[in-house]
PDB file as gemmi writes it, atoms N, CA and C in Angstrom:
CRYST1    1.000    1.000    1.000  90.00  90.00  90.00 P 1                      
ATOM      1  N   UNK A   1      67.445 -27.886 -62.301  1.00  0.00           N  
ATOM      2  CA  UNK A   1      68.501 -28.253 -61.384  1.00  0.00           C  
ATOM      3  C   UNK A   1      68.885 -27.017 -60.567  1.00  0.00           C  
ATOM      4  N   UNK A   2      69.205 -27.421 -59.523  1.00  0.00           N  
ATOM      5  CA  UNK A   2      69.461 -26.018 -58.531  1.00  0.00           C  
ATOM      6  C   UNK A   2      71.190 -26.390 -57.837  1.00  0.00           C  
ATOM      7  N   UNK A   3      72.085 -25.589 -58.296  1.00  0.00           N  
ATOM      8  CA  UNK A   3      73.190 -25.755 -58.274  1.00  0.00           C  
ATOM      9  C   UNK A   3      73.488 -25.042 -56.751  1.00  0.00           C  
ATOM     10  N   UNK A   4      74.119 -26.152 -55.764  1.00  0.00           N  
ATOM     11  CA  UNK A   4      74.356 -25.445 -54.231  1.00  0.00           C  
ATOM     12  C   UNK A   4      76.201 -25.026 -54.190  1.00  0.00           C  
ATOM     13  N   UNK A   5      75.699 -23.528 -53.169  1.00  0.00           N  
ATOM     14  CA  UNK A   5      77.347 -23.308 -53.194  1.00  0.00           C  
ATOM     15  C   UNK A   5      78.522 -24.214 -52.522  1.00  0.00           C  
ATOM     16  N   UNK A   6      79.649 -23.856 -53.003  1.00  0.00           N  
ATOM     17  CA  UNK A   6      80.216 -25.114 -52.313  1.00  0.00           C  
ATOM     18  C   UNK A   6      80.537 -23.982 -50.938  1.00  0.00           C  
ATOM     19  N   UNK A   7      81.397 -24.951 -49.541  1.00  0.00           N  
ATOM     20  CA  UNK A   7      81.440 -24.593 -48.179  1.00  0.00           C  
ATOM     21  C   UNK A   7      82.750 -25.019 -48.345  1.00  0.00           C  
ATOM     22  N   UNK A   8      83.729 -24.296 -47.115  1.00  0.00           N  
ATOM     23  CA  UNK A   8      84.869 -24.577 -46.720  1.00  0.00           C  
ATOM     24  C   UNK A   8      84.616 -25.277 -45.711  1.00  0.00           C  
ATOM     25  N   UNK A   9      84.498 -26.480 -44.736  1.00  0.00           N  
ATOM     26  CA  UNK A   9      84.564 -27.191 -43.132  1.00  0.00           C  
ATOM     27  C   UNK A   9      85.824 -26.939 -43.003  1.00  0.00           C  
ATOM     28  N   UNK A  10      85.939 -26.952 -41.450  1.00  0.00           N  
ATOM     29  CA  UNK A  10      87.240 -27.128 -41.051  1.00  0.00           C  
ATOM     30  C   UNK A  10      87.335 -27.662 -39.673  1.00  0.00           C  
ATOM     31  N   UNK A  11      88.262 -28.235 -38.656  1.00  0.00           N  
ATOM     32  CA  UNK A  11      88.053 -28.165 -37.458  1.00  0.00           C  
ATOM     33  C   UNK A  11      89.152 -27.866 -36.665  1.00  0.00           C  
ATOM     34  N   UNK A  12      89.065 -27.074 -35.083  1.00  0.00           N  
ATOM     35  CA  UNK A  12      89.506 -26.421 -34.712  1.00  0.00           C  
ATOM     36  C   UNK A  12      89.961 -26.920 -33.388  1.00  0.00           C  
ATOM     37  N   UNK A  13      91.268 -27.343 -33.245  1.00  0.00           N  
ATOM     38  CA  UNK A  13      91.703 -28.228 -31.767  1.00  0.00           C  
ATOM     39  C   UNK A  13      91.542 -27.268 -30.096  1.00  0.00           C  
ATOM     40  N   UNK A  14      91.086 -27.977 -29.105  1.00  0.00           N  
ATOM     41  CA  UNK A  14      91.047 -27.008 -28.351  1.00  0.00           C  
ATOM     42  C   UNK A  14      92.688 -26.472 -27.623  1.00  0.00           C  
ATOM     43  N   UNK A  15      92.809 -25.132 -27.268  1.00  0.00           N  
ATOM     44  CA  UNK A  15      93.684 -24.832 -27.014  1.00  0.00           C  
ATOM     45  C   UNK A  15      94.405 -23.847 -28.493  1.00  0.00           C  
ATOM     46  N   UNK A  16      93.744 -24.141 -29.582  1.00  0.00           N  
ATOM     47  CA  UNK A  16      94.321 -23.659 -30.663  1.00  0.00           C  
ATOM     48  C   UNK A  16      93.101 -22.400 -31.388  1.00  0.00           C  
ATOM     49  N   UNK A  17      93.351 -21.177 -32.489  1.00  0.00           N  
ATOM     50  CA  UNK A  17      93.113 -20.985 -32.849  1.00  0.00           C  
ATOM     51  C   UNK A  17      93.280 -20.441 -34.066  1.00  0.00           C  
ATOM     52  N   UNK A  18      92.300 -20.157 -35.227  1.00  0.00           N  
ATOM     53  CA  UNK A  18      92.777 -20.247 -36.485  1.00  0.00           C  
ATOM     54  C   UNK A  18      92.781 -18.278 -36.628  1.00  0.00           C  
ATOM     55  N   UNK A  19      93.490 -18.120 -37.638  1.00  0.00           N  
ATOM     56  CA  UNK A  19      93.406 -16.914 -38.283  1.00  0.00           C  
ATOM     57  C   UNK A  19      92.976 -16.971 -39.525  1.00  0.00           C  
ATOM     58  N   UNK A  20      92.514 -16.026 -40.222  1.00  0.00           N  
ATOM     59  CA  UNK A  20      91.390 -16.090 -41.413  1.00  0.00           C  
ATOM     60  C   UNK A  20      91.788 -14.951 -42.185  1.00  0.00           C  
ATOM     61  N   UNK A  21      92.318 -14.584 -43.255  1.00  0.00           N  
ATOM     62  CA  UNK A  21      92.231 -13.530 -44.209  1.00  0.00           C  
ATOM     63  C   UNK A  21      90.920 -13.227 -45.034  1.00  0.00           C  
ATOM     64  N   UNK A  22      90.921 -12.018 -45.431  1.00  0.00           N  
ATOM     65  CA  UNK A  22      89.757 -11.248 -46.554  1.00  0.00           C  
ATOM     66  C   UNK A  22      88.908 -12.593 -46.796  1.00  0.00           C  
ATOM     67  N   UNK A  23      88.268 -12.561 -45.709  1.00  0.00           N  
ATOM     68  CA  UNK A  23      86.570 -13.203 -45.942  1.00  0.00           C  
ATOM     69  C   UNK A  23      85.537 -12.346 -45.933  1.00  0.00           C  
ATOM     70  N   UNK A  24      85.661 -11.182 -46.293  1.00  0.00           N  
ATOM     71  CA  UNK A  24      84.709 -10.212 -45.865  1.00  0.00           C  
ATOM     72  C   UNK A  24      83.327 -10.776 -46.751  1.00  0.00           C  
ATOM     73  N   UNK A  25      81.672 -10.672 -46.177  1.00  0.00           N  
ATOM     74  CA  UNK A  25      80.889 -11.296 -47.019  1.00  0.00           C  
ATOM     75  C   UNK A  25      80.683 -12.800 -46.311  1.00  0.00           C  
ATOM     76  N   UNK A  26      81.700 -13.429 -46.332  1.00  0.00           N  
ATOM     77  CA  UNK A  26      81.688 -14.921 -45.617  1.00  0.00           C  
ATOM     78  C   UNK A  26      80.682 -15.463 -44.612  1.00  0.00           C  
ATOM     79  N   UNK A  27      79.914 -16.269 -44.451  1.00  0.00           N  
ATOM     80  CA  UNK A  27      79.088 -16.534 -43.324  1.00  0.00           C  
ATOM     81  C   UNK A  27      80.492 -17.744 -42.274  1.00  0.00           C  
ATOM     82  N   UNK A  28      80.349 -17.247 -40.962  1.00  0.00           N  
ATOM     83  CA  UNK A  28      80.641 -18.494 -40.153  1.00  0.00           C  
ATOM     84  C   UNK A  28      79.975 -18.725 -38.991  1.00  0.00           C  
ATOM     85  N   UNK A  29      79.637 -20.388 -38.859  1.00  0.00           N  
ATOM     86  CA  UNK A  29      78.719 -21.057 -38.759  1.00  0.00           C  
ATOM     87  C   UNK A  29      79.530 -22.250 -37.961  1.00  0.00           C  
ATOM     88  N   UNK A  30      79.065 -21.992 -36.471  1.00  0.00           N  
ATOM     89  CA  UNK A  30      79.662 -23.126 -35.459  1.00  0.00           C  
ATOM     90  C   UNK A  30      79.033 -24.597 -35.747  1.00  0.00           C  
ATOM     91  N   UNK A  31      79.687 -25.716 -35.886  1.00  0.00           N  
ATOM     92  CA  UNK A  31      79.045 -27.130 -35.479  1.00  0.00           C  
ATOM     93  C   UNK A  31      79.630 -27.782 -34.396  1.00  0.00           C  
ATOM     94  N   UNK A  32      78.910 -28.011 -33.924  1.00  0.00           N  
ATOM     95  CA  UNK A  32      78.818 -28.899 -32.481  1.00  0.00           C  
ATOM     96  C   UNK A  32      79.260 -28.132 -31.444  1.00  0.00           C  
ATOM     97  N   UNK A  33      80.194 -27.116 -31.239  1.00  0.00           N  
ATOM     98  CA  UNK A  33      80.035 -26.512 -29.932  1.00  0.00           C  
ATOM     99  C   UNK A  33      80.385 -25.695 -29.917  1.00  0.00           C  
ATOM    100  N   UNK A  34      80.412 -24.559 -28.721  1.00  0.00           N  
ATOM    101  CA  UNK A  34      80.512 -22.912 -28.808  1.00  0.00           C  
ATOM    102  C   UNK A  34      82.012 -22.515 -29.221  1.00  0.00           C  
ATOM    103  N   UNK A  35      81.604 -21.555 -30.051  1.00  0.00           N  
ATOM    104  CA  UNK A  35      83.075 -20.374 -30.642  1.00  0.00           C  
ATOM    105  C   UNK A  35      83.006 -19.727 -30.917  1.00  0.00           C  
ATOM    106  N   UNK A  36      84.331 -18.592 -30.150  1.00  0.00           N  
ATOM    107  CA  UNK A  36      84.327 -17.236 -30.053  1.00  0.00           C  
ATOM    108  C   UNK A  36      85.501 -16.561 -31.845  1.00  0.00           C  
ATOM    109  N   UNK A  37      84.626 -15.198 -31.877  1.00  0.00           N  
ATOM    110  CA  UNK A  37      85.641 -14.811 -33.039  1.00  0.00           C  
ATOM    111  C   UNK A  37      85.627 -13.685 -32.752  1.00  0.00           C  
ATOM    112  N   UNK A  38      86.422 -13.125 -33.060  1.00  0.00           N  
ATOM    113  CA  UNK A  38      86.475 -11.605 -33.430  1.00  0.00           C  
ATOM    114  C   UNK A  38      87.126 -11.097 -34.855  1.00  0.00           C  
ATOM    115  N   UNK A  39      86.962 -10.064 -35.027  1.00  0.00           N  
ATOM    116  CA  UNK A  39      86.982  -9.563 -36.797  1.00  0.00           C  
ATOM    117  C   UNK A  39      88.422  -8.187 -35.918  1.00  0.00           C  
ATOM    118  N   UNK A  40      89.570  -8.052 -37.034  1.00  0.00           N  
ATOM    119  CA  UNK A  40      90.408  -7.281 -36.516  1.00  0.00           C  
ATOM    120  C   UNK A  40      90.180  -5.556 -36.575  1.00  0.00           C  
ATOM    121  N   UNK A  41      88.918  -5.618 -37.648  1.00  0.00           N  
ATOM    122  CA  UNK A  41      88.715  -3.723 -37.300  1.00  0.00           C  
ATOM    123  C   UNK A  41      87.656  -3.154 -37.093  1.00  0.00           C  
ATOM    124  N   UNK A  42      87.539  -2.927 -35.350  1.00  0.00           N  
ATOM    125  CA  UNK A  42      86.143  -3.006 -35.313  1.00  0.00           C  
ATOM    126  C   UNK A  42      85.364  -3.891 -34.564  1.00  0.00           C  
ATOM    127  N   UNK A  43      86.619  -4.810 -34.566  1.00  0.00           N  
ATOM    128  CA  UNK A  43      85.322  -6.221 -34.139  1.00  0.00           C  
ATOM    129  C   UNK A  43      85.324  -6.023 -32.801  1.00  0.00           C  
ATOM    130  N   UNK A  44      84.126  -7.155 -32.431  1.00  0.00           N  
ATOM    131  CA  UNK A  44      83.678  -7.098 -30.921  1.00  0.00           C  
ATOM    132  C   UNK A  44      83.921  -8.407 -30.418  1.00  0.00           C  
ATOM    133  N   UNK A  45      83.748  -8.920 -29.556  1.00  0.00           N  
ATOM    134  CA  UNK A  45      83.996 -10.572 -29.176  1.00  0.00           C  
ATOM    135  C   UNK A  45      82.095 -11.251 -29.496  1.00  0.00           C  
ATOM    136  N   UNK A  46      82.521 -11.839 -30.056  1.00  0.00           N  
ATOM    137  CA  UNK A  46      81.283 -12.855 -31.123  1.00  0.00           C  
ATOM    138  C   UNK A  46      81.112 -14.740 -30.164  1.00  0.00           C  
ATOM    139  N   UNK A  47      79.934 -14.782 -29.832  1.00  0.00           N  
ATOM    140  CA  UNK A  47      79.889 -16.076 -29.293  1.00  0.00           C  
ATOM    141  C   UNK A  47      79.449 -16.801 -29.958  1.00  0.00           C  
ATOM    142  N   UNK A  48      79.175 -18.058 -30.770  1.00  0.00           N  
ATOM    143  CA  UNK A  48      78.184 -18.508 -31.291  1.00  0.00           C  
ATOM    144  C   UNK A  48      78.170 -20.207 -30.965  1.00  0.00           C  
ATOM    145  N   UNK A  49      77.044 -20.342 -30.731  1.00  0.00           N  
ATOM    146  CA  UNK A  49      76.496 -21.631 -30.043  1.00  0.00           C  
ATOM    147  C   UNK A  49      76.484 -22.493 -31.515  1.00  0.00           C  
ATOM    148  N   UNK A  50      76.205 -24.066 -31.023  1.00  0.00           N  
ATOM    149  CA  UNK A  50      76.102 -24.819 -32.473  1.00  0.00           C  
ATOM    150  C   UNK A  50      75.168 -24.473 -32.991  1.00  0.00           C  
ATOM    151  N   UNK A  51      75.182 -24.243 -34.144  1.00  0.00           N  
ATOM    152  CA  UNK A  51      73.928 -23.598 -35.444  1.00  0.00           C  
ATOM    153  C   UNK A  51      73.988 -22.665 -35.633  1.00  0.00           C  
ATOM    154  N   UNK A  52      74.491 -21.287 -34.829  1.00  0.00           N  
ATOM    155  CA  UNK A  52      74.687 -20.335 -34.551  1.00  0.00           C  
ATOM    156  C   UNK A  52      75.462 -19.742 -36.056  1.00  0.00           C  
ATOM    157  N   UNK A  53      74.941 -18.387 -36.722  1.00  0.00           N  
ATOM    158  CA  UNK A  53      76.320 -18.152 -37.538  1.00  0.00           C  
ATOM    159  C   UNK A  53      76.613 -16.285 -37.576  1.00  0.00           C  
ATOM    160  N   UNK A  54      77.507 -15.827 -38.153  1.00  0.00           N  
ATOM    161  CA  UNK A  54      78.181 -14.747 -38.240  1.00  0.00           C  
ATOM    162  C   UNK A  54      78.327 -14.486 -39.511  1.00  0.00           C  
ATOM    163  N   UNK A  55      78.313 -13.440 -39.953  1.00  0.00           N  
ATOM    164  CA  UNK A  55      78.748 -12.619 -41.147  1.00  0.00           C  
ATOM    165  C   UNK A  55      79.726 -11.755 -41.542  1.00  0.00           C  
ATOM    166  N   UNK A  56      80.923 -12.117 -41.773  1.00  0.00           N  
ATOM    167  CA  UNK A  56      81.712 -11.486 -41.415  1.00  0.00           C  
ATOM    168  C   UNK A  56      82.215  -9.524 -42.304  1.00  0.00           C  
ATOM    169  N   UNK A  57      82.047  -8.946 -41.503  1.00  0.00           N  
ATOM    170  CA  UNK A  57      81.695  -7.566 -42.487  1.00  0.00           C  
ATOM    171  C   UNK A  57      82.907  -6.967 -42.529  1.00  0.00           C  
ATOM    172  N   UNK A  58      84.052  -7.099 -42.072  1.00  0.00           N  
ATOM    173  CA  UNK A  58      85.364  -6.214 -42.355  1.00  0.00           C  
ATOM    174  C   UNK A  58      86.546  -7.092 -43.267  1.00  0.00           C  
ATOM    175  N   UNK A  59      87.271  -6.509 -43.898  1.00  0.00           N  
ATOM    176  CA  UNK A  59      88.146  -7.083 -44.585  1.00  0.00           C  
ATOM    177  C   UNK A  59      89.284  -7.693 -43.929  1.00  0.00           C  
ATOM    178  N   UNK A  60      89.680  -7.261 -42.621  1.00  0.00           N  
ATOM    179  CA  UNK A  60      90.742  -7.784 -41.819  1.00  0.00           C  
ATOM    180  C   UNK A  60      90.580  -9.183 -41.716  1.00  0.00           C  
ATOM    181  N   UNK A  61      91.736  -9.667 -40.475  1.00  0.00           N  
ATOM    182  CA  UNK A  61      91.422 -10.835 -39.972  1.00  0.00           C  
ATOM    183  C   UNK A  61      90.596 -11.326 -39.266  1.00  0.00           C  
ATOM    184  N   UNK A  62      90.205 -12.350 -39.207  1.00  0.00           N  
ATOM    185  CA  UNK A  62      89.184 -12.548 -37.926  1.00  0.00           C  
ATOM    186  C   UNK A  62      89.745 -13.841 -37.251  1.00  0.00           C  
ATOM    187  N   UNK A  63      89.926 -14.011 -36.247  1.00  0.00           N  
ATOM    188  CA  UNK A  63      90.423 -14.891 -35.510  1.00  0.00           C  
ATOM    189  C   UNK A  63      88.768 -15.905 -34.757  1.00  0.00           C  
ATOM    190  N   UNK A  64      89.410 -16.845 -34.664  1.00  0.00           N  
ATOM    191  CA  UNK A  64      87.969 -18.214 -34.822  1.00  0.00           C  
ATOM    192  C   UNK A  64      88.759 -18.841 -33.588  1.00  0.00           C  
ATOM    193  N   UNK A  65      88.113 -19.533 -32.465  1.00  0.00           N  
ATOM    194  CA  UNK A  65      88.174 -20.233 -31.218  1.00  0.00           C  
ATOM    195  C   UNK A  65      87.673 -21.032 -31.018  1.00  0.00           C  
ATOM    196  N   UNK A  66      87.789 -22.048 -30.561  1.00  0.00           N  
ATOM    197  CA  UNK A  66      86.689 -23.011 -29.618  1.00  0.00           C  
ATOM    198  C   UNK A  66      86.509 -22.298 -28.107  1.00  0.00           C  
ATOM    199  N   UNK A  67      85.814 -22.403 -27.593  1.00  0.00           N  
ATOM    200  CA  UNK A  67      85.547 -22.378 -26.343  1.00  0.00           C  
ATOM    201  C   UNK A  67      84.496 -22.837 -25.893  1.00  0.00           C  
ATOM    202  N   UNK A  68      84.291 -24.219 -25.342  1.00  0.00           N  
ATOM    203  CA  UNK A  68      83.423 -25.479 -25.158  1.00  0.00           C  
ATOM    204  C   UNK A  68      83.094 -24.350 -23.540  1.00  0.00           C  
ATOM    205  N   UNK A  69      81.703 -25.117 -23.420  1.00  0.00           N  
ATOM    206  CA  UNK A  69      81.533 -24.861 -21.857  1.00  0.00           C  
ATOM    207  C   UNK A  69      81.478 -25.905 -21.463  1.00  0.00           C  
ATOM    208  N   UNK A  70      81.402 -25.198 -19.919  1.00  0.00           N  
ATOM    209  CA  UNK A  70      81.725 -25.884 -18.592  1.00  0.00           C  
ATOM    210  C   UNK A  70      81.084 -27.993 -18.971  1.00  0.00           C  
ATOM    211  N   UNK A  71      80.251 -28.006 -19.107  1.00  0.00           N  
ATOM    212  CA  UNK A  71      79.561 -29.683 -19.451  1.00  0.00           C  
ATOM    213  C   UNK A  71      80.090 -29.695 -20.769  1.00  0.00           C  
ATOM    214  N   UNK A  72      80.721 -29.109 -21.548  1.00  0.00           N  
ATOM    215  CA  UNK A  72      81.282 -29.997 -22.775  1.00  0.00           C  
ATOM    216  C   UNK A  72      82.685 -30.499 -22.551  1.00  0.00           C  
ATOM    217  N   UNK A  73      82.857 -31.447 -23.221  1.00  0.00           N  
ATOM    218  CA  UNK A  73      84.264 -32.054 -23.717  1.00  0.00           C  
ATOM    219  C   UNK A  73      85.164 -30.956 -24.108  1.00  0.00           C  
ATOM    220  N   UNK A  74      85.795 -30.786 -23.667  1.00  0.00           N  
ATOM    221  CA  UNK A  74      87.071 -29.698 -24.020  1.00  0.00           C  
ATOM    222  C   UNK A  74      88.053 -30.131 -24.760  1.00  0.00           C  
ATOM    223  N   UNK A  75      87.648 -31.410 -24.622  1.00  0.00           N  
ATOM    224  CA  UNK A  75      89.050 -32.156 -25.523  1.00  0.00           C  
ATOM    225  C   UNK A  75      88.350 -32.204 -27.098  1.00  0.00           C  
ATOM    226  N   UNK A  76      87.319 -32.074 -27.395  1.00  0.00           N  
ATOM    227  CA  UNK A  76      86.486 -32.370 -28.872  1.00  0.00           C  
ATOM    228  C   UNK A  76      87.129 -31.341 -29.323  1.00  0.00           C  
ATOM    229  N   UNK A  77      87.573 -31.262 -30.680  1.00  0.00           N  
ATOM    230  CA  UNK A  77      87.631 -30.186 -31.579  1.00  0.00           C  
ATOM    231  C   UNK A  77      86.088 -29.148 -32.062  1.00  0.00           C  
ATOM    232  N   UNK A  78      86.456 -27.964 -32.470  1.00  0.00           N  
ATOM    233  CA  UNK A  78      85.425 -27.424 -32.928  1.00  0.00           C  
ATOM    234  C   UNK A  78      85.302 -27.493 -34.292  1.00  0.00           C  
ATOM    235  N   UNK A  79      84.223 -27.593 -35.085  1.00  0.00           N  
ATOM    236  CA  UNK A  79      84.315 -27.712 -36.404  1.00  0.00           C  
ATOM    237  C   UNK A  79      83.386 -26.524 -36.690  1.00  0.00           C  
ATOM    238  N   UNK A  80      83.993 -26.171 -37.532  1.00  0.00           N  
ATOM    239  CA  UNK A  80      83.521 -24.652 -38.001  1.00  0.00           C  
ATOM    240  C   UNK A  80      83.537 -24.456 -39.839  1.00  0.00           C  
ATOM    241  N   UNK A  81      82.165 -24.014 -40.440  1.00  0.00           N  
ATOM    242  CA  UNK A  81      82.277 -24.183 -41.626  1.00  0.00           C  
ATOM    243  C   UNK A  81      82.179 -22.717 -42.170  1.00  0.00           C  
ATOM    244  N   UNK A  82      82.432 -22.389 -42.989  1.00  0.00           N  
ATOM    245  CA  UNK A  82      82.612 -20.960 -43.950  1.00  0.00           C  
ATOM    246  C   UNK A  82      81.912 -21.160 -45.078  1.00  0.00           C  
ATOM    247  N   UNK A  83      80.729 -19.835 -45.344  1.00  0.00           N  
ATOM    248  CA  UNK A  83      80.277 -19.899 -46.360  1.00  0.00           C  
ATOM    249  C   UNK A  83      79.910 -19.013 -47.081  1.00  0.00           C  
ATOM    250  N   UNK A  84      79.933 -19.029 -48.295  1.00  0.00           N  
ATOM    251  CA  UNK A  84      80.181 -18.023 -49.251  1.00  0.00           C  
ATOM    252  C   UNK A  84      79.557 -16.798 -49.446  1.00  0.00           C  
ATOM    253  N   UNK A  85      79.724 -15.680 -49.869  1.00  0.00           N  
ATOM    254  CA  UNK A  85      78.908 -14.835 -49.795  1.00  0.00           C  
ATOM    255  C   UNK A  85      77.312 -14.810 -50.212  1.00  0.00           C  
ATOM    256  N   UNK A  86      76.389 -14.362 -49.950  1.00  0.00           N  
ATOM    257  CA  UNK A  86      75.300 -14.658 -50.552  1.00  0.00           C  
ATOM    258  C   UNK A  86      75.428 -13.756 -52.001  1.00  0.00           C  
ATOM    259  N   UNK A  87      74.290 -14.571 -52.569  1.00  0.00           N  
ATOM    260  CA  UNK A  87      73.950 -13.862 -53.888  1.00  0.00           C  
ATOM    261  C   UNK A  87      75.302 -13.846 -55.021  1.00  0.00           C  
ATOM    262  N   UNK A  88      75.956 -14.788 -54.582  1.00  0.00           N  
ATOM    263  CA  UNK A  88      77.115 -15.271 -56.102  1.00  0.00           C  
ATOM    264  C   UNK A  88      76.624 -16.737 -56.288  1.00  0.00           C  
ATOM    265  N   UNK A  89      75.482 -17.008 -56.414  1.00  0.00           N  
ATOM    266  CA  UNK A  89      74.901 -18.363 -57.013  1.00  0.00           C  
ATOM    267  C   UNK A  89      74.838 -17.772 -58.802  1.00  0.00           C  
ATOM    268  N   UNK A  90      74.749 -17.209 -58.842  1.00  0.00           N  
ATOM    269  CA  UNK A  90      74.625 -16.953 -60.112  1.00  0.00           C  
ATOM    270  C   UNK A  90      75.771 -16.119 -60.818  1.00  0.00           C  
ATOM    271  N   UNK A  91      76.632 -16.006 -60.170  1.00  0.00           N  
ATOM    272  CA  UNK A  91      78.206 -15.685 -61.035  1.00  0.00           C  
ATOM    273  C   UNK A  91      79.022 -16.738 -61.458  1.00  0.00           C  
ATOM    274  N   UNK A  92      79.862 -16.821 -61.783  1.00  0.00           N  
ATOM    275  CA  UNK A  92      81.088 -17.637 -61.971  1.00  0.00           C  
ATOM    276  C   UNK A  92      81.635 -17.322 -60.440  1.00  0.00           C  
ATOM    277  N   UNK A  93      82.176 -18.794 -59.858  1.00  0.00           N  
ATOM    278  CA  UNK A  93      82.613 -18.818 -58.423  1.00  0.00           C  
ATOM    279  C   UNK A  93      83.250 -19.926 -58.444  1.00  0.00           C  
ATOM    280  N   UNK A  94      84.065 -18.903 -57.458  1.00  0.00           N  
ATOM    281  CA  UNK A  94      85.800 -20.027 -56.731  1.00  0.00           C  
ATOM    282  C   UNK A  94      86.365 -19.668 -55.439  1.00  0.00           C  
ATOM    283  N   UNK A  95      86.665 -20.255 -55.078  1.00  0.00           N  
ATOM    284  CA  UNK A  95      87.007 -21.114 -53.695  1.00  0.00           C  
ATOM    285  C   UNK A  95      87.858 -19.478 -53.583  1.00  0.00           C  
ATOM    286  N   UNK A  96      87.713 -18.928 -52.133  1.00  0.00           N  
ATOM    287  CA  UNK A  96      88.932 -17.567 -51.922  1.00  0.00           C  
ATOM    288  C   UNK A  96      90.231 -18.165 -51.870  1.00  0.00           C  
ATOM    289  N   UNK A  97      91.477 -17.619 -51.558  1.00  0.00           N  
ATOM    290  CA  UNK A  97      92.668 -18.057 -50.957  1.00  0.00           C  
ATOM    291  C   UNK A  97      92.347 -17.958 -49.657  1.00  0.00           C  
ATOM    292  N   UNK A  98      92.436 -18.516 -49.078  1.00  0.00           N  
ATOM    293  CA  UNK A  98      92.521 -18.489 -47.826  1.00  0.00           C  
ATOM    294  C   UNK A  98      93.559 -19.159 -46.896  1.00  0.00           C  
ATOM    295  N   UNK A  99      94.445 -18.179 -46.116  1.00  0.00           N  
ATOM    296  CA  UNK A  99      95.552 -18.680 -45.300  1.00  0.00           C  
ATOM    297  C   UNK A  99      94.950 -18.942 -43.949  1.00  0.00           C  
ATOM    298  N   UNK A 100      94.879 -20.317 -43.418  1.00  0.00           N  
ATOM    299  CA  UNK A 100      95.043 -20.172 -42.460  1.00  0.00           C  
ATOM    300  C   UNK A 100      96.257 -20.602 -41.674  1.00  0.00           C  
ATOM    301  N   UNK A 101      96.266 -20.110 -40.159  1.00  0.00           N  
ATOM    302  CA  UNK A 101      97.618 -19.884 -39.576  1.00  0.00           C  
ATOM    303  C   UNK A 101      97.184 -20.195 -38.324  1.00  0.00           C  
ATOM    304  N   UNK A 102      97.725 -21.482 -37.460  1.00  0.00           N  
ATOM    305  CA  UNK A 102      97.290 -21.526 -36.256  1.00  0.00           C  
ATOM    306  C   UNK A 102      98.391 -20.042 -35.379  1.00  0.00           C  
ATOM    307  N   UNK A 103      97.188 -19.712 -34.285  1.00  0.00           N  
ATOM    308  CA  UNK A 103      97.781 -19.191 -33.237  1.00  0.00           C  
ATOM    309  C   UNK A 103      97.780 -19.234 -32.055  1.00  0.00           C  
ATOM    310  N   UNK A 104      98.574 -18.819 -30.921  1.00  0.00           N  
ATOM    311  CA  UNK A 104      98.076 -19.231 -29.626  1.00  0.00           C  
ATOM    312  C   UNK A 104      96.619 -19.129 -28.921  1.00  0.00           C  
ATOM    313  N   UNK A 105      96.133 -19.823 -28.370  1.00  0.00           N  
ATOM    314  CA  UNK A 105      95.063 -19.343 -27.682  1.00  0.00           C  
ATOM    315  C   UNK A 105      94.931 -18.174 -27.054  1.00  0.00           C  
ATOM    316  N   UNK A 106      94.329 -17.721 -27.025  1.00  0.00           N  
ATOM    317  CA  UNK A 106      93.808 -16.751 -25.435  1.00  0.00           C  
ATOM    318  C   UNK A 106      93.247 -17.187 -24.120  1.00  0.00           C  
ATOM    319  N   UNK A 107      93.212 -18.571 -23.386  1.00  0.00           N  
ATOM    320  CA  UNK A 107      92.301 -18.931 -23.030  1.00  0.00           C  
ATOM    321  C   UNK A 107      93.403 -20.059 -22.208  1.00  0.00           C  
ATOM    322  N   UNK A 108      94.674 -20.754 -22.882  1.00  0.00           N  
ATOM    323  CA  UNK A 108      95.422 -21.687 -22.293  1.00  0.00           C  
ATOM    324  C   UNK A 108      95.750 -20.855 -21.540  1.00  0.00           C  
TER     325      UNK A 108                                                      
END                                                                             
């Protein structure tokens, strides 16, 4: 039997964005349409298309966006999934705390 990690989904309204605590390790991984992140130390502005994913390497926050282009629906939410660090398939594993906190856009 091959035991799969579990994933956080989430989705992300346009006009809104999420804030993210100590995911450092974390993969994030756009579905269905483009979103921007940045990581708070260090970070750079991050695009990622659907399928697209990120790794997130600093302990700060990282702030997560939608930003649909020009031919997408702007009104669709973004759904964005989080996933666990690699290589804890074989530890004892649990879900992080994770706060999230909507904040204003950058972008309205």
């Amino acid at each position: 039997m091959r035991a799969l990690l579990p994933y956080i989904e989430f989705e992300v309204c346009a006009a809104e964005a999420v804030s993210l605590d100590r995911i450092a390790g974390w993969t994030v991984i756009s579905l269905g349409t483009r979103v921007w992140l940045t990581e708070e130390k260090g970070g750079r502005d991050i695009w990622l298309l659907p399928g697209d994913r990120h790794r997130v390497a600093g302990v700060g926050k990282v702030v997560v966006e939608p930003w649909p282009t020009a031919d997408a629906n702007a009104d669709l939410p973004a759904r964005i999934r989080l996933a666990p660090p690699a290589g804890t398939c074989g530890r004892r594993w649990c879900l992080p705390k994770l706060r999230l906190a909507r904040v204003a856009s950058a972008w309205m």
